[in-house]
Coordinates of C-alpha atoms in Angstrom, one line a residue:
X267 CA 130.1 137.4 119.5
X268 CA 128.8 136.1 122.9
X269 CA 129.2 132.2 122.2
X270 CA 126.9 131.3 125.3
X271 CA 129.5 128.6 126.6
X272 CA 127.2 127.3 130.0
X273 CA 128.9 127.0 133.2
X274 CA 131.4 123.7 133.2
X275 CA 132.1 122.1 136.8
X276 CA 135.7 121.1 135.4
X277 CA 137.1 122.4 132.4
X278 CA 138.9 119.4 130.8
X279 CA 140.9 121.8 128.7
X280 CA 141.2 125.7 128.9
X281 CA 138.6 127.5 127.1
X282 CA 141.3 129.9 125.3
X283 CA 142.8 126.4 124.0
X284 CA 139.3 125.4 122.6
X285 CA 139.1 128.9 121.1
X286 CA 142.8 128.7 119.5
X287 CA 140.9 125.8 117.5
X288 CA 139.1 128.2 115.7
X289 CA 142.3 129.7 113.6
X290 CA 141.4 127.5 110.8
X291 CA 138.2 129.2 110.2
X292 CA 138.7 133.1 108.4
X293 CA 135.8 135.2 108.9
X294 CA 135.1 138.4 106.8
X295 CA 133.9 141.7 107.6
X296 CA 134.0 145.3 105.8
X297 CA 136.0 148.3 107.2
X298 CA 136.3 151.4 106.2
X299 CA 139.6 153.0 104.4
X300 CA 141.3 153.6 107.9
X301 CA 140.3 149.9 108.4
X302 CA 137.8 150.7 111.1
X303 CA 134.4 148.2 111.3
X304 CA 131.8 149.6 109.6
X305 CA 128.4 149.1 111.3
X306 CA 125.6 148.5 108.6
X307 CA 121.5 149.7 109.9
X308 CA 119.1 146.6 109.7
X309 CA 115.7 148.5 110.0
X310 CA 113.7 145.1 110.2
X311 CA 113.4 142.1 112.4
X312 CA 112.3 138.4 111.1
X313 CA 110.2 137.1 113.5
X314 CA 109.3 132.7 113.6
X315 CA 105.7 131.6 114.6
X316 CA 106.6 132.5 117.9
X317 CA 107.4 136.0 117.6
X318 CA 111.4 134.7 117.8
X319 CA 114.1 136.4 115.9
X320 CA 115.5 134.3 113.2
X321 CA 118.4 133.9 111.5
X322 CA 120.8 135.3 111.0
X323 CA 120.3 138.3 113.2
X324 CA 118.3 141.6 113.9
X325 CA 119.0 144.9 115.5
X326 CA 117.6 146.6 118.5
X327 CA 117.7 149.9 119.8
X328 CA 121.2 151.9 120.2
X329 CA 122.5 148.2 119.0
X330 CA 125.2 148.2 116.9
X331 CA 125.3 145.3 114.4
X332 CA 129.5 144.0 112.8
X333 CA 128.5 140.9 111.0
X334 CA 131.5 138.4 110.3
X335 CA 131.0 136.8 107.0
X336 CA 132.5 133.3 106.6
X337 CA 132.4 133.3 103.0
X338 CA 134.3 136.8 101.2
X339 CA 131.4 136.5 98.5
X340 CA 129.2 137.5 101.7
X341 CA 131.1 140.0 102.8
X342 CA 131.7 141.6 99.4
X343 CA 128.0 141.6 98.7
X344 CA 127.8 143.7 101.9
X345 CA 130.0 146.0 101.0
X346 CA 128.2 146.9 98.0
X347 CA 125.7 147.3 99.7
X348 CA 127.1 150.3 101.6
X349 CA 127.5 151.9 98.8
X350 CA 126.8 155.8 98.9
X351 CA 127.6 155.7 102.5
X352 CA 130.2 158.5 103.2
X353 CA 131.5 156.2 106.2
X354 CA 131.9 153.7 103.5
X355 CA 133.9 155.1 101.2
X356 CA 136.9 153.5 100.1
X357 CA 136.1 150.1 102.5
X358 CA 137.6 146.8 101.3
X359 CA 136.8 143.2 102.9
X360 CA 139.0 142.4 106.0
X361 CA 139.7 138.5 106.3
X362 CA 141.3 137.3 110.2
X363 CA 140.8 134.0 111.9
X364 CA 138.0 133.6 114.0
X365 CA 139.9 133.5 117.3
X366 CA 141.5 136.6 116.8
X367 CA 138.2 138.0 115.6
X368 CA 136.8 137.4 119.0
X369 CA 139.8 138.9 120.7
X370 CA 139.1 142.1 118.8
X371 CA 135.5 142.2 119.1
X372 CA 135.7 142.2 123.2
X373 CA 137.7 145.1 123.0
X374 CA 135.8 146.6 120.6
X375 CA 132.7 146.6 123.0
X376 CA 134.6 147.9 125.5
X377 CA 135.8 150.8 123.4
X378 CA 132.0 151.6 122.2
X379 CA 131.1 151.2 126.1
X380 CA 133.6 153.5 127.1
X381 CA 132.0 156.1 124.9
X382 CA 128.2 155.3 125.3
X383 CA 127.4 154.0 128.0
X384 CA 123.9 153.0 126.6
X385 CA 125.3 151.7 123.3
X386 CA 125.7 147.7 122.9
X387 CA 127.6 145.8 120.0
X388 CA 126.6 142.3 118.7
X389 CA 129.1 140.5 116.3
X390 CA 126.8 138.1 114.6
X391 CA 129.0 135.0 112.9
X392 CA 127.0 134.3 109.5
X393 CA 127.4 130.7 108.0
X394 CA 126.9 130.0 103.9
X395 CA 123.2 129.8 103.6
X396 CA 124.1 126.4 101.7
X397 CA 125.6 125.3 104.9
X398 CA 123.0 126.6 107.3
X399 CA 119.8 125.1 105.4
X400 CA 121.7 121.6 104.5
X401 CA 121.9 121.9 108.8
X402 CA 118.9 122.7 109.0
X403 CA 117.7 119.6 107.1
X404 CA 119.7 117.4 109.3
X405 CA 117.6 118.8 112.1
X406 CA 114.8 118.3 110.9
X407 CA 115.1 114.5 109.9
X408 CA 115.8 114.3 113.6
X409 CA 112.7 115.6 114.5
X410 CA 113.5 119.2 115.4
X411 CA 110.7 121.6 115.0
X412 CA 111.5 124.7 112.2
X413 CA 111.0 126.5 116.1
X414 CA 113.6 124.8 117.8
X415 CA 116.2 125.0 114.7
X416 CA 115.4 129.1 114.4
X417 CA 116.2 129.5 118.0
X418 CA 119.2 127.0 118.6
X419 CA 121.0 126.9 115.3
X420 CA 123.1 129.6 114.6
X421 CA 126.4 128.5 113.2
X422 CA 126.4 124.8 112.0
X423 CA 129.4 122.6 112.9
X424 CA 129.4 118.9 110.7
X425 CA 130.5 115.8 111.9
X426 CA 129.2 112.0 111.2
X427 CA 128.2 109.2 113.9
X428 CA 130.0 107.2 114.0
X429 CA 132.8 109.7 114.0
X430 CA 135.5 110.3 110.4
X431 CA 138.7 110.3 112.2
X432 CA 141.6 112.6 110.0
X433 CA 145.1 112.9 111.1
X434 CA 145.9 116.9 111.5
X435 CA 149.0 118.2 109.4
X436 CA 151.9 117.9 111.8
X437 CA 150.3 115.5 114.1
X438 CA 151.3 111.6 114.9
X439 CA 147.3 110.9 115.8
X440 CA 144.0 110.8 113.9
X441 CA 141.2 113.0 115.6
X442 CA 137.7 113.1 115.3
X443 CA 137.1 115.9 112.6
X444 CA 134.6 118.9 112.8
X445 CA 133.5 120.8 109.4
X446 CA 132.2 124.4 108.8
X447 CA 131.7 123.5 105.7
X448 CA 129.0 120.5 104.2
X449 CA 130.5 119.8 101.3
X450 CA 134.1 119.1 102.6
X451 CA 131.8 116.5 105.3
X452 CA 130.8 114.8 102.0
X453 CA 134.2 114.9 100.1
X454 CA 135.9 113.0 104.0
X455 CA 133.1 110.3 103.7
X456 CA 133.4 109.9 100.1
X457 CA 137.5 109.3 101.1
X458 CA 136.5 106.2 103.6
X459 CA 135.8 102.9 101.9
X460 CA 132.3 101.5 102.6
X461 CA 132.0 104.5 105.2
X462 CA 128.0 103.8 106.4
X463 CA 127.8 106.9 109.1
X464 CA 125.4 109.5 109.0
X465 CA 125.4 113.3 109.0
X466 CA 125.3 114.9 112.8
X467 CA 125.2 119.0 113.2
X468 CA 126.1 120.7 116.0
X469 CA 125.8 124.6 116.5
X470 CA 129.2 126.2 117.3
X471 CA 128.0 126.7 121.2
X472 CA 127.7 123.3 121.7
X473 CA 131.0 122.2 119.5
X474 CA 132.8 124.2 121.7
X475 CA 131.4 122.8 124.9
X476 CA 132.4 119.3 123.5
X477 CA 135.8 120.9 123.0
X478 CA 135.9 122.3 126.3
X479 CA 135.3 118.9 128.6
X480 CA 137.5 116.7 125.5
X481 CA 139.5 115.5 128.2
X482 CA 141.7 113.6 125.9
X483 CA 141.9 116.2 123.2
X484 CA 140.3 114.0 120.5
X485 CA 138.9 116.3 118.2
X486 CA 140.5 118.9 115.7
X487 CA 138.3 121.3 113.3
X488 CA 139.2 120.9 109.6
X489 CA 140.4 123.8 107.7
X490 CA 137.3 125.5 106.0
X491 CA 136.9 125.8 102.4
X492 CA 138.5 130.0 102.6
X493 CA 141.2 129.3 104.2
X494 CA 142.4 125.9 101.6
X495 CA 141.4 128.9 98.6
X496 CA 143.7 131.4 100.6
X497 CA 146.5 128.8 100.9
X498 CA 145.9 128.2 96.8
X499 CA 145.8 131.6 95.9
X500 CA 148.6 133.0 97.9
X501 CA 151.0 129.9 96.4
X502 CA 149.1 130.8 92.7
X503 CA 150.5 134.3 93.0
X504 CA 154.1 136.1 91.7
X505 CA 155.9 136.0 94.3
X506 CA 155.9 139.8 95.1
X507 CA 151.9 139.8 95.3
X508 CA 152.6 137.0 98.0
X509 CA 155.0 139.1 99.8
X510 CA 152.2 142.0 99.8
X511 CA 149.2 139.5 101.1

């Protein structure tokens, strides 16, 4: 996925450390039995008033498409849809971090470079559409045009003004939380007394330029609603099913 960071003068943290954040966000894609990606064919393109692609994404000519799924009810839906495939027989739903994710997918492109020269990858990170159009409201009550939204809002990242403040796991200090997920926004406000802030939304580009220039490392990104399930069903399980997950 090509995050579109812009050009920083000073960096007031390293960009990998400002990646690293992102291990507390699974994403979900569908691999074949080898557990190679599996490229699915989108033969349309959703276009706004302007003739702009929409979300979530659309394919192009010798493009190849690996959507990342953050929910596994996505990703399962799009593996039944591969069904009758013979390059998707025997696939299964393949759940990593999203930094790693991105580590893979760069070499990935290089790989499918190295063999076509004239073939491209995009990795397309695909929100709930809950979360995206609960964003996209936000937006709008700011006075965003549906225009604007299409084009800039790709993967929403939730946070309040003024700020909810969480302390991490394992950490002495609160930090200013960021939330993939809506609902888990609403359940930290419901959790501060007489809490009068309202919803902000950022798309993941800018979140990550914020994290970036933090120069005093004031902001953390809550654990998304997957991984907490993960942690419950891995802890739910006989112990040898654990072992084998």
């Amino acid at each position: 996925m090509t995050l579109g960071l812009e050009a920083i003068p000073a960096l007031a943290i390293p960009e990998a450390d400002a990646i690293r954040k992102l291990e507390v966000v699974p994403v979900h894609v569908v691999v074949n039995a080898e557990g190679g990606p599996i490229f699915p064919a989108y033969d349309y393109v959703a276009l706004n008033a302007e003739g702009q692609p929409v979300f979530p994404f659309y394919q192009q000519l010798n493009q190849l498409v690996l959507p990342m799924f953050m929910t596994v009810e996505q990703a399962r839906q799009a593996q039944e849809a591969l069904e009758g495939r013979p390059d998707a027989e025997g696939s299964r739903v393949a759940s990593m971090p999203l930094n790693i994710a991105l580590e893979r997918n760069e070499r990935l492109v290089q790989e499918i470079k190295a063999k076509d020269e004239s073939r491209s990858l995009v990795t397309p990170l695909v929100p709930a559409m809950a979360d995206w159009r609960k964003a996209k409201e936000i937006l709008q009550a700011e006075g965003y045009s549906r225009q604007e939204i299409a084009r800039n809002l790709k993967v929403p990242v939730f946070l309040t003004h003024p700020p909810i403040s969480i302390t991490p796991p394992g950490a002495e200090e609160a930090k200013i939380a960021l939330f993939f997920n809506y609902r888990q926004l609403q359940q930290a406000k419901q959790a501060v007394a007489d809490f009068g802030g309202e919803d902000r939304v950022w798309d993941l580009r800018q979140a990550l330029n914020v994290l970036v220039q933090d120069e005093e490392d004031q902001y953390f990104i809550f654990p998304t609603e997957d991984l907490i399930q993960t942690f419950q069903d891995q802890q739910e399980a006989p112990p040898e099913e654990a072992a084998q997950e």
